[in-house]
Amino acid sequence: MSRSVLIIGGNRGIGHSTVRAFLERGDKVAFTHRSSGADPDLAYLGALPVLCDITDPEQVESAFKEVEADQGPVEVLVANAGITRDKLLLRMSEEDFTTVLETNLIASYRLAKRATWSMVKAKQGGRIILVSSAVALKGEAGQTNYAASKAGLIGFGRSLAREVGSRGITVNIVTPGLTDTAMAAALPETRVNEIIGDVPLGRIGRPEEIAATIAFLASEEASYITGAVVPVDGGISMGH
């Protein structure tokens, strides 16, 4: 059965692969993008591009209304937003810290709250998948802001799972490791090689691998999974 799916940050990387994964399953898929413009390939495949700055509450509300008008109330939300402003803590400004939290954590609260409201109203359950990071589990020098934001998603998601489970809504958290995206491409090659050296599987992840896990958690087969933290990281966070 086709569902109404909203994927945050679907223009590239993990989000882009996730849009394609849900389209291949026959769902109605909308994805947000910012001022850089929507990927025309996804629109060609049938996905609905929605312009939205998720740090703006009014734009979030407008985005949900646009999606609801086109494909019905959101039944699956994938909160995939993520930015970095890497610096050692002693060099990190308050703006560097709060901007990352605003985009990665506070905006996810805003999105999940709006999606939960419509899911409860519809009385047909729903799926919320929050995209965190292996860094939330193991830490990373120079990423106190990013790690705090992504670790916050774990506590937020598990608490929300307890609140809405009786409504048939599941909430799960995916923690990707280093993945072949623009974020990884911005790292020095020496640093990428260092990280890969710590990965038991000895390679970088592919966006399609993260997307497949997200799509599974949104499926009927995963209907008894909620509050889970699912690492897709080649084993780098093992033991955390």
PDB file of C-alpha atoms in Angstrom:
ATOM      1  CA  MET A   1       0.000   0.000   0.000  1.00  0.00           C
ATOM      2  CA  SER A   2       1.366   3.390  -1.017  1.00  0.00           C
ATOM      3  CA  ARG A   3       2.113   5.740   1.880  1.00  0.00           C
ATOM      4  CA  SER A   4       2.787   9.455   2.204  1.00  0.00           C
ATOM      5  CA  VAL A   5       6.497   9.839   2.990  1.00  0.00           C
ATOM      6  CA  LEU A   6       8.400  13.019   3.844  1.00  0.00           C
ATOM      7  CA  ILE A   7      12.203  12.939   3.764  1.00  0.00           C
ATOM      8  CA  ILE A   8      14.119  15.889   5.139  1.00  0.00           C
ATOM      9  CA  GLY A   9      17.215  16.818   3.181  1.00  0.00           C
ATOM     10  CA  GLY A  10      16.552  14.605   0.176  1.00  0.00           C
ATOM     11  CA  ASN A  11      18.608  16.450  -2.385  1.00  0.00           C
ATOM     12  CA  ARG A  12      21.856  14.543  -1.960  1.00  0.00           C
ATOM     13  CA  GLY A  13      23.739  11.899  -0.029  1.00  0.00           C
ATOM     14  CA  ILE A  14      21.805   9.654   2.337  1.00  0.00           C
ATOM     15  CA  GLY A  15      18.596  11.617   1.817  1.00  0.00           C
ATOM     16  CA  HIS A  16      18.792  11.297  -1.958  1.00  0.00           C
ATOM     17  CA  SER A  17      19.253   7.526  -1.748  1.00  0.00           C
ATOM     18  CA  THR A  18      16.395   7.315   0.757  1.00  0.00           C
ATOM     19  CA  VAL A  19      14.020   9.122  -1.591  1.00  0.00           C
ATOM     20  CA  ARG A  20      14.852   6.614  -4.304  1.00  0.00           C
ATOM     21  CA  ALA A  21      14.447   3.664  -1.916  1.00  0.00           C
ATOM     22  CA  PHE A  22      10.907   4.692  -0.974  1.00  0.00           C
ATOM     23  CA  LEU A  23       9.955   5.476  -4.573  1.00  0.00           C
ATOM     24  CA  GLU A  24      11.083   1.980  -5.563  1.00  0.00           C
ATOM     25  CA  ARG A  25       8.688   0.611  -2.939  1.00  0.00           C
ATOM     26  CA  GLY A  26       5.792   2.449  -4.538  1.00  0.00           C
ATOM     27  CA  ASP A  27       5.353   5.150  -1.911  1.00  0.00           C
ATOM     28  CA  LYS A  28       4.384   8.773  -2.497  1.00  0.00           C
ATOM     29  CA  VAL A  29       7.509  10.686  -1.569  1.00  0.00           C
ATOM     30  CA  ALA A  30       8.160  14.343  -0.825  1.00  0.00           C
ATOM     31  CA  PHE A  31      11.580  15.708   0.059  1.00  0.00           C
ATOM     32  CA  THR A  32      12.774  19.036   1.385  1.00  0.00           C
ATOM     33  CA  HIS A  33      15.521  21.135  -0.109  1.00  0.00           C
ATOM     34  CA  ARG A  34      16.881  24.588   0.557  1.00  0.00           C
ATOM     35  CA  SER A  35      17.897  27.447  -1.722  1.00  0.00           C
ATOM     36  CA  SER A  36      20.290  25.290  -3.774  1.00  0.00           C
ATOM     37  CA  GLY A  37      17.274  23.978  -5.716  1.00  0.00           C
ATOM     38  CA  ALA A  38      15.686  20.560  -6.024  1.00  0.00           C
ATOM     39  CA  ASP A  39      17.347  17.659  -7.803  1.00  0.00           C
ATOM     40  CA  PRO A  40      15.467  17.410 -11.122  1.00  0.00           C
ATOM     41  CA  ASP A  41      16.149  13.667 -11.340  1.00  0.00           C
ATOM     42  CA  LEU A  42      14.086  12.991  -8.215  1.00  0.00           C
ATOM     43  CA  ALA A  43      11.246  15.164  -9.471  1.00  0.00           C
ATOM     44  CA  TYR A  44      11.369  13.274 -12.771  1.00  0.00           C
ATOM     45  CA  LEU A  45      10.993   9.999 -10.861  1.00  0.00           C
ATOM     46  CA  GLY A  46       7.841  11.337  -9.219  1.00  0.00           C
ATOM     47  CA  ALA A  47       9.063  12.774  -5.917  1.00  0.00           C
ATOM     48  CA  LEU A  48       7.650  16.096  -4.736  1.00  0.00           C
ATOM     49  CA  PRO A  49      10.307  18.748  -4.028  1.00  0.00           C
ATOM     50  CA  VAL A  50       9.409  21.069  -1.145  1.00  0.00           C
ATOM     51  CA  LEU A  51      11.396  24.221  -0.412  1.00  0.00           C
ATOM     52  CA  CYS A  52      11.929  24.411   3.357  1.00  0.00           C
ATOM     53  CA  ASP A  53      14.395  25.806   5.856  1.00  0.00           C
ATOM     54  CA  ILE A  54      13.712  23.491   8.772  1.00  0.00           C
ATOM     55  CA  THR A  55      15.109  26.008  11.266  1.00  0.00           C
ATOM     56  CA  ASP A  56      12.093  28.230  10.494  1.00  0.00           C
ATOM     57  CA  PRO A  57       8.882  26.992  12.208  1.00  0.00           C
ATOM     58  CA  GLU A  58       6.648  28.767   9.681  1.00  0.00           C
ATOM     59  CA  GLN A  59       8.400  27.098   6.747  1.00  0.00           C
ATOM     60  CA  VAL A  60       8.067  23.709   8.425  1.00  0.00           C
ATOM     61  CA  GLU A  61       4.326  24.210   8.833  1.00  0.00           C
ATOM     62  CA  SER A  62       4.009  25.342   5.207  1.00  0.00           C
ATOM     63  CA  ALA A  63       6.002  22.305   4.032  1.00  0.00           C
ATOM     64  CA  PHE A  64       3.705  19.883   5.848  1.00  0.00           C
ATOM     65  CA  LYS A  65       0.633  21.595   4.429  1.00  0.00           C
ATOM     66  CA  GLU A  66       2.076  21.379   0.907  1.00  0.00           C
ATOM     67  CA  VAL A  67       2.802  17.667   1.328  1.00  0.00           C
ATOM     68  CA  GLU A  68      -0.632  16.996   2.843  1.00  0.00           C
ATOM     69  CA  ALA A  69      -2.364  18.765  -0.041  1.00  0.00           C
ATOM     70  CA  ASP A  70      -0.427  16.759  -2.644  1.00  0.00           C
ATOM     71  CA  GLN A  71      -0.160  13.258  -1.151  1.00  0.00           C
ATOM     72  CA  GLY A  72      -2.120  13.190   2.095  1.00  0.00           C
ATOM     73  CA  PRO A  73      -1.031  13.329   5.761  1.00  0.00           C
ATOM     74  CA  VAL A  74       2.551  12.261   6.393  1.00  0.00           C
ATOM     75  CA  GLU A  75       2.691   8.604   7.435  1.00  0.00           C
ATOM     76  CA  VAL A  76       6.479   8.238   7.362  1.00  0.00           C
ATOM     77  CA  LEU A  77       8.898  10.973   8.434  1.00  0.00           C
ATOM     78  CA  VAL A  78      12.646  10.629   7.876  1.00  0.00           C
ATOM     79  CA  ALA A  79      14.504  13.404   9.703  1.00  0.00           C
ATOM     80  CA  ASN A  80      17.815  13.407   7.895  1.00  0.00           C
ATOM     81  CA  ALA A  81      19.084  16.948   8.475  1.00  0.00           C
ATOM     82  CA  GLY A  82      22.714  17.377   9.396  1.00  0.00           C
ATOM     83  CA  ILE A  83      25.347  20.117   9.306  1.00  0.00           C
ATOM     84  CA  THR A  84      28.811  20.351  10.813  1.00  0.00           C
ATOM     85  CA  ARG A  85      30.942  23.208  12.087  1.00  0.00           C
ATOM     86  CA  ASP A  86      33.958  21.268  13.275  1.00  0.00           C
ATOM     87  CA  LYS A  87      36.406  22.913  15.675  1.00  0.00           C
ATOM     88  CA  LEU A  88      38.132  22.022  18.903  1.00  0.00           C
ATOM     89  CA  LEU A  89      36.013  23.201  21.822  1.00  0.00           C
ATOM     90  CA  LEU A  90      38.486  25.883  22.881  1.00  0.00           C
ATOM     91  CA  ARG A  91      38.157  27.459  19.421  1.00  0.00           C
ATOM     92  CA  MET A  92      34.431  26.885  18.989  1.00  0.00           C
ATOM     93  CA  SER A  93      32.179  29.923  19.142  1.00  0.00           C
ATOM     94  CA  GLU A  94      28.777  29.808  20.775  1.00  0.00           C
ATOM     95  CA  GLU A  95      27.278  30.341  17.322  1.00  0.00           C
ATOM     96  CA  ASP A  96      29.136  27.290  15.993  1.00  0.00           C
ATOM     97  CA  PHE A  97      27.639  25.221  18.792  1.00  0.00           C
ATOM     98  CA  THR A  98      24.071  26.517  18.756  1.00  0.00           C
ATOM     99  CA  THR A  99      23.728  26.572  14.953  1.00  0.00           C
ATOM    100  CA  VAL A 100      24.540  22.865  14.735  1.00  0.00           C
ATOM    101  CA  LEU A 101      22.098  22.051  17.542  1.00  0.00           C
ATOM    102  CA  GLU A 102      19.392  24.176  15.937  1.00  0.00           C
ATOM    103  CA  THR A 103      19.611  22.320  12.622  1.00  0.00           C
ATOM    104  CA  ASN A 104      20.406  18.789  13.784  1.00  0.00           C
ATOM    105  CA  LEU A 105      18.378  18.522  16.988  1.00  0.00           C
ATOM    106  CA  ILE A 106      15.893  21.334  17.535  1.00  0.00           C
ATOM    107  CA  ALA A 107      14.596  21.207  13.959  1.00  0.00           C
ATOM    108  CA  SER A 108      14.097  17.446  14.345  1.00  0.00           C
ATOM    109  CA  TYR A 109      11.962  18.124  17.436  1.00  0.00           C
ATOM    110  CA  ARG A 110       9.911  20.542  15.351  1.00  0.00           C
ATOM    111  CA  LEU A 111       9.480  18.077  12.495  1.00  0.00           C
ATOM    112  CA  ALA A 112       8.681  15.110  14.711  1.00  0.00           C
ATOM    113  CA  LYS A 113       6.138  17.110  16.719  1.00  0.00           C
ATOM    114  CA  ARG A 114       4.300  18.185  13.573  1.00  0.00           C
ATOM    115  CA  ALA A 115       4.386  14.683  12.091  1.00  0.00           C
ATOM    116  CA  THR A 116       3.233  13.089  15.338  1.00  0.00           C
ATOM    117  CA  TRP A 117       0.298  15.482  15.549  1.00  0.00           C
ATOM    118  CA  SER A 118      -0.965  14.443  12.112  1.00  0.00           C
ATOM    119  CA  MET A 119      -0.287  10.733  12.751  1.00  0.00           C
ATOM    120  CA  VAL A 120      -2.250  10.777  16.011  1.00  0.00           C
ATOM    121  CA  LYS A 121      -5.081  12.650  14.330  1.00  0.00           C
ATOM    122  CA  ALA A 122      -5.228  10.110  11.493  1.00  0.00           C
ATOM    123  CA  LYS A 123      -5.379   7.205  13.995  1.00  0.00           C
ATOM    124  CA  GLN A 124      -3.506   4.885  11.627  1.00  0.00           C
ATOM    125  CA  GLY A 125      -0.078   4.730  13.230  1.00  0.00           C
ATOM    126  CA  GLY A 126       3.063   5.958  11.560  1.00  0.00           C
ATOM    127  CA  ARG A 127       6.829   5.721  11.315  1.00  0.00           C
ATOM    128  CA  ILE A 128       9.445   8.247  12.413  1.00  0.00           C
ATOM    129  CA  ILE A 129      13.106   7.585  11.636  1.00  0.00           C
ATOM    130  CA  LEU A 130      15.746   9.955  13.005  1.00  0.00           C
ATOM    131  CA  VAL A 131      19.166   9.937  11.351  1.00  0.00           C
ATOM    132  CA  SER A 132      21.815  10.317  14.053  1.00  0.00           C
ATOM    133  CA  SER A 133      25.486   9.331  13.725  1.00  0.00           C
ATOM    134  CA  ALA A 134      28.065   6.874  15.016  1.00  0.00           C
ATOM    135  CA  VAL A 135      29.776   9.961  16.449  1.00  0.00           C
ATOM    136  CA  ALA A 136      26.891  10.197  18.933  1.00  0.00           C
ATOM    137  CA  LEU A 137      27.986   6.849  20.361  1.00  0.00           C
ATOM    138  CA  LYS A 138      31.782   6.986  20.225  1.00  0.00           C
ATOM    139  CA  GLY A 139      32.588  10.704  20.166  1.00  0.00           C
ATOM    140  CA  GLU A 140      34.998  12.518  17.883  1.00  0.00           C
ATOM    141  CA  ALA A 141      37.558  15.238  18.611  1.00  0.00           C
ATOM    142  CA  GLY A 142      36.519  18.522  17.033  1.00  0.00           C
ATOM    143  CA  GLN A 143      32.854  17.563  16.924  1.00  0.00           C
ATOM    144  CA  THR A 144      31.478  18.319  20.376  1.00  0.00           C
ATOM    145  CA  ASN A 145      28.637  20.283  18.802  1.00  0.00           C
ATOM    146  CA  TYR A 146      27.806  17.643  16.195  1.00  0.00           C
ATOM    147  CA  ALA A 147      28.095  14.772  18.693  1.00  0.00           C
ATOM    148  CA  ALA A 148      25.866  16.593  21.194  1.00  0.00           C
ATOM    149  CA  SER A 149      23.206  17.216  18.549  1.00  0.00           C
ATOM    150  CA  LYS A 150      23.225  13.652  17.270  1.00  0.00           C
ATOM    151  CA  ALA A 151      23.347  12.105  20.757  1.00  0.00           C
ATOM    152  CA  GLY A 152      20.388  14.300  21.651  1.00  0.00           C
ATOM    153  CA  LEU A 153      18.406  12.633  18.880  1.00  0.00           C
ATOM    154  CA  ILE A 154      18.839   9.280  20.601  1.00  0.00           C
ATOM    155  CA  GLY A 155      17.393  10.438  23.906  1.00  0.00           C
ATOM    156  CA  PHE A 156      14.692  12.407  22.134  1.00  0.00           C
ATOM    157  CA  GLY A 157      13.708   9.511  19.863  1.00  0.00           C
ATOM    158  CA  ARG A 158      13.595   6.915  22.618  1.00  0.00           C
ATOM    159  CA  SER A 159      11.492   9.175  24.837  1.00  0.00           C
ATOM    160  CA  LEU A 160       9.107   9.913  21.973  1.00  0.00           C
ATOM    161  CA  ALA A 161       8.852   6.186  21.230  1.00  0.00           C
ATOM    162  CA  ARG A 162       7.527   5.673  24.761  1.00  0.00           C
ATOM    163  CA  GLU A 163       5.034   8.508  24.365  1.00  0.00           C
ATOM    164  CA  VAL A 164       3.474   7.408  21.064  1.00  0.00           C
ATOM    165  CA  GLY A 165       3.844   3.629  21.039  1.00  0.00           C
ATOM    166  CA  SER A 166       0.267   3.135  22.221  1.00  0.00           C
ATOM    167  CA  ARG A 167      -0.849   5.048  19.110  1.00  0.00           C
ATOM    168  CA  GLY A 168       0.830   2.563  16.786  1.00  0.00           C
ATOM    169  CA  ILE A 169       3.638   5.002  15.934  1.00  0.00           C
ATOM    170  CA  THR A 170       7.203   3.705  15.953  1.00  0.00           C
ATOM    171  CA  VAL A 171      10.257   5.897  16.437  1.00  0.00           C
ATOM    172  CA  ASN A 172      13.731   4.582  15.623  1.00  0.00           C
ATOM    173  CA  ILE A 173      17.194   6.055  15.297  1.00  0.00           C
ATOM    174  CA  VAL A 174      19.777   5.144  12.646  1.00  0.00           C
ATOM    175  CA  THR A 175      23.448   5.898  13.363  1.00  0.00           C
ATOM    176  CA  PRO A 176      25.495   5.884  10.149  1.00  0.00           C
ATOM    177  CA  GLY A 177      29.268   5.837  10.222  1.00  0.00           C
ATOM    178  CA  LEU A 178      31.423   7.618   7.682  1.00  0.00           C
ATOM    179  CA  THR A 179      29.441   7.500   4.445  1.00  0.00           C
ATOM    180  CA  ASP A 180      30.348   8.414   0.879  1.00  0.00           C
ATOM    181  CA  THR A 181      28.657  11.820   0.840  1.00  0.00           C
ATOM    182  CA  ALA A 182      29.642  15.460   0.402  1.00  0.00           C
ATOM    183  CA  MET A 183      30.264  15.673   4.152  1.00  0.00           C
ATOM    184  CA  ALA A 184      32.887  12.928   3.918  1.00  0.00           C
ATOM    185  CA  ALA A 185      34.344  14.438   0.750  1.00  0.00           C
ATOM    186  CA  ALA A 186      35.071  17.636   2.673  1.00  0.00           C
ATOM    187  CA  LEU A 187      37.434  15.781   5.031  1.00  0.00           C
ATOM    188  CA  PRO A 188      41.168  15.547   4.299  1.00  0.00           C
ATOM    189  CA  GLU A 189      42.095  12.247   2.648  1.00  0.00           C
ATOM    190  CA  THR A 190      44.440  11.422   5.519  1.00  0.00           C
ATOM    191  CA  ARG A 191      41.586  11.760   8.011  1.00  0.00           C
ATOM    192  CA  VAL A 192      39.270   9.596   5.895  1.00  0.00           C
ATOM    193  CA  ASN A 193      41.937   6.902   5.757  1.00  0.00           C
ATOM    194  CA  GLU A 194      42.402   7.097   9.535  1.00  0.00           C
ATOM    195  CA  ILE A 195      38.673   6.586  10.103  1.00  0.00           C
ATOM    196  CA  ILE A 196      38.497   3.701   7.630  1.00  0.00           C
ATOM    197  CA  GLY A 197      41.417   2.136   9.475  1.00  0.00           C
ATOM    198  CA  ASP A 198      39.181   1.907  12.572  1.00  0.00           C
ATOM    199  CA  VAL A 199      36.246   0.367  10.694  1.00  0.00           C
ATOM    200  CA  PRO A 200      36.160  -3.437  11.130  1.00  0.00           C
ATOM    201  CA  LEU A 201      34.761  -3.849   7.612  1.00  0.00           C
ATOM    202  CA  GLY A 202      37.591  -1.683   6.290  1.00  0.00           C
ATOM    203  CA  ARG A 203      35.666   0.640   4.012  1.00  0.00           C
ATOM    204  CA  ILE A 204      33.444   3.683   3.834  1.00  0.00           C
ATOM    205  CA  GLY A 205      29.671   3.199   3.828  1.00  0.00           C
ATOM    206  CA  ARG A 206      27.440   3.737   0.812  1.00  0.00           C
ATOM    207  CA  PRO A 207      24.356   5.982   1.028  1.00  0.00           C
ATOM    208  CA  GLU A 208      22.258   3.136  -0.397  1.00  0.00           C
ATOM    209  CA  GLU A 209      23.130   0.990   2.618  1.00  0.00           C
ATOM    210  CA  ILE A 210      21.846   3.593   5.047  1.00  0.00           C
ATOM    211  CA  ALA A 211      18.733   4.141   2.919  1.00  0.00           C
ATOM    212  CA  ALA A 212      17.934   0.428   2.900  1.00  0.00           C
ATOM    213  CA  THR A 213      17.989   0.342   6.698  1.00  0.00           C
ATOM    214  CA  ILE A 214      15.740   3.403   6.916  1.00  0.00           C
ATOM    215  CA  ALA A 215      13.282   1.862   4.453  1.00  0.00           C
ATOM    216  CA  PHE A 216      13.230  -1.361   6.483  1.00  0.00           C
ATOM    217  CA  LEU A 217      12.458   0.478   9.723  1.00  0.00           C
ATOM    218  CA  ALA A 218       9.522   2.132   7.947  1.00  0.00           C
ATOM    219  CA  SER A 219       8.197  -1.189   6.659  1.00  0.00           C
ATOM    220  CA  GLU A 220       5.486  -3.485   7.972  1.00  0.00           C
ATOM    221  CA  GLU A 221       8.186  -6.067   8.749  1.00  0.00           C
ATOM    222  CA  ALA A 222       9.596  -3.648  11.341  1.00  0.00           C
ATOM    223  CA  SER A 223       6.258  -2.949  13.018  1.00  0.00           C
ATOM    224  CA  TYR A 224       7.456  -4.369  16.370  1.00  0.00           C
ATOM    225  CA  ILE A 225      10.668  -2.330  16.455  1.00  0.00           C
ATOM    226  CA  THR A 226      10.620   1.000  18.274  1.00  0.00           C
ATOM    227  CA  GLY A 227      13.103   2.987  20.331  1.00  0.00           C
ATOM    228  CA  ALA A 228      15.946   1.127  18.621  1.00  0.00           C
ATOM    229  CA  VAL A 229      19.344   2.596  17.833  1.00  0.00           C
ATOM    230  CA  VAL A 230      20.521   0.885  14.659  1.00  0.00           C
ATOM    231  CA  PRO A 231      24.205   1.336  13.743  1.00  0.00           C
ATOM    232  CA  VAL A 232      25.017   1.193  10.030  1.00  0.00           C
ATOM    233  CA  ASP A 233      28.686   1.963  10.413  1.00  0.00           C
ATOM    234  CA  GLY A 234      30.781  -1.057   9.463  1.00  0.00           C
ATOM    235  CA  GLY A 235      31.225  -1.815  13.162  1.00  0.00           C
ATOM    236  CA  ILE A 236      33.126   1.343  14.155  1.00  0.00           C
ATOM    237  CA  SER A 237      30.852   2.110  17.121  1.00  0.00           C
ATOM    238  CA  MET A 238      30.759  -1.482  18.328  1.00  0.00           C
ATOM    239  CA  GLY A 239      30.747  -1.661  22.115  1.00  0.00           C
ATOM    240  CA  HIS A 240      29.440   1.863  22.685  1.00  0.00           C
TER     241      HIS A 240
END
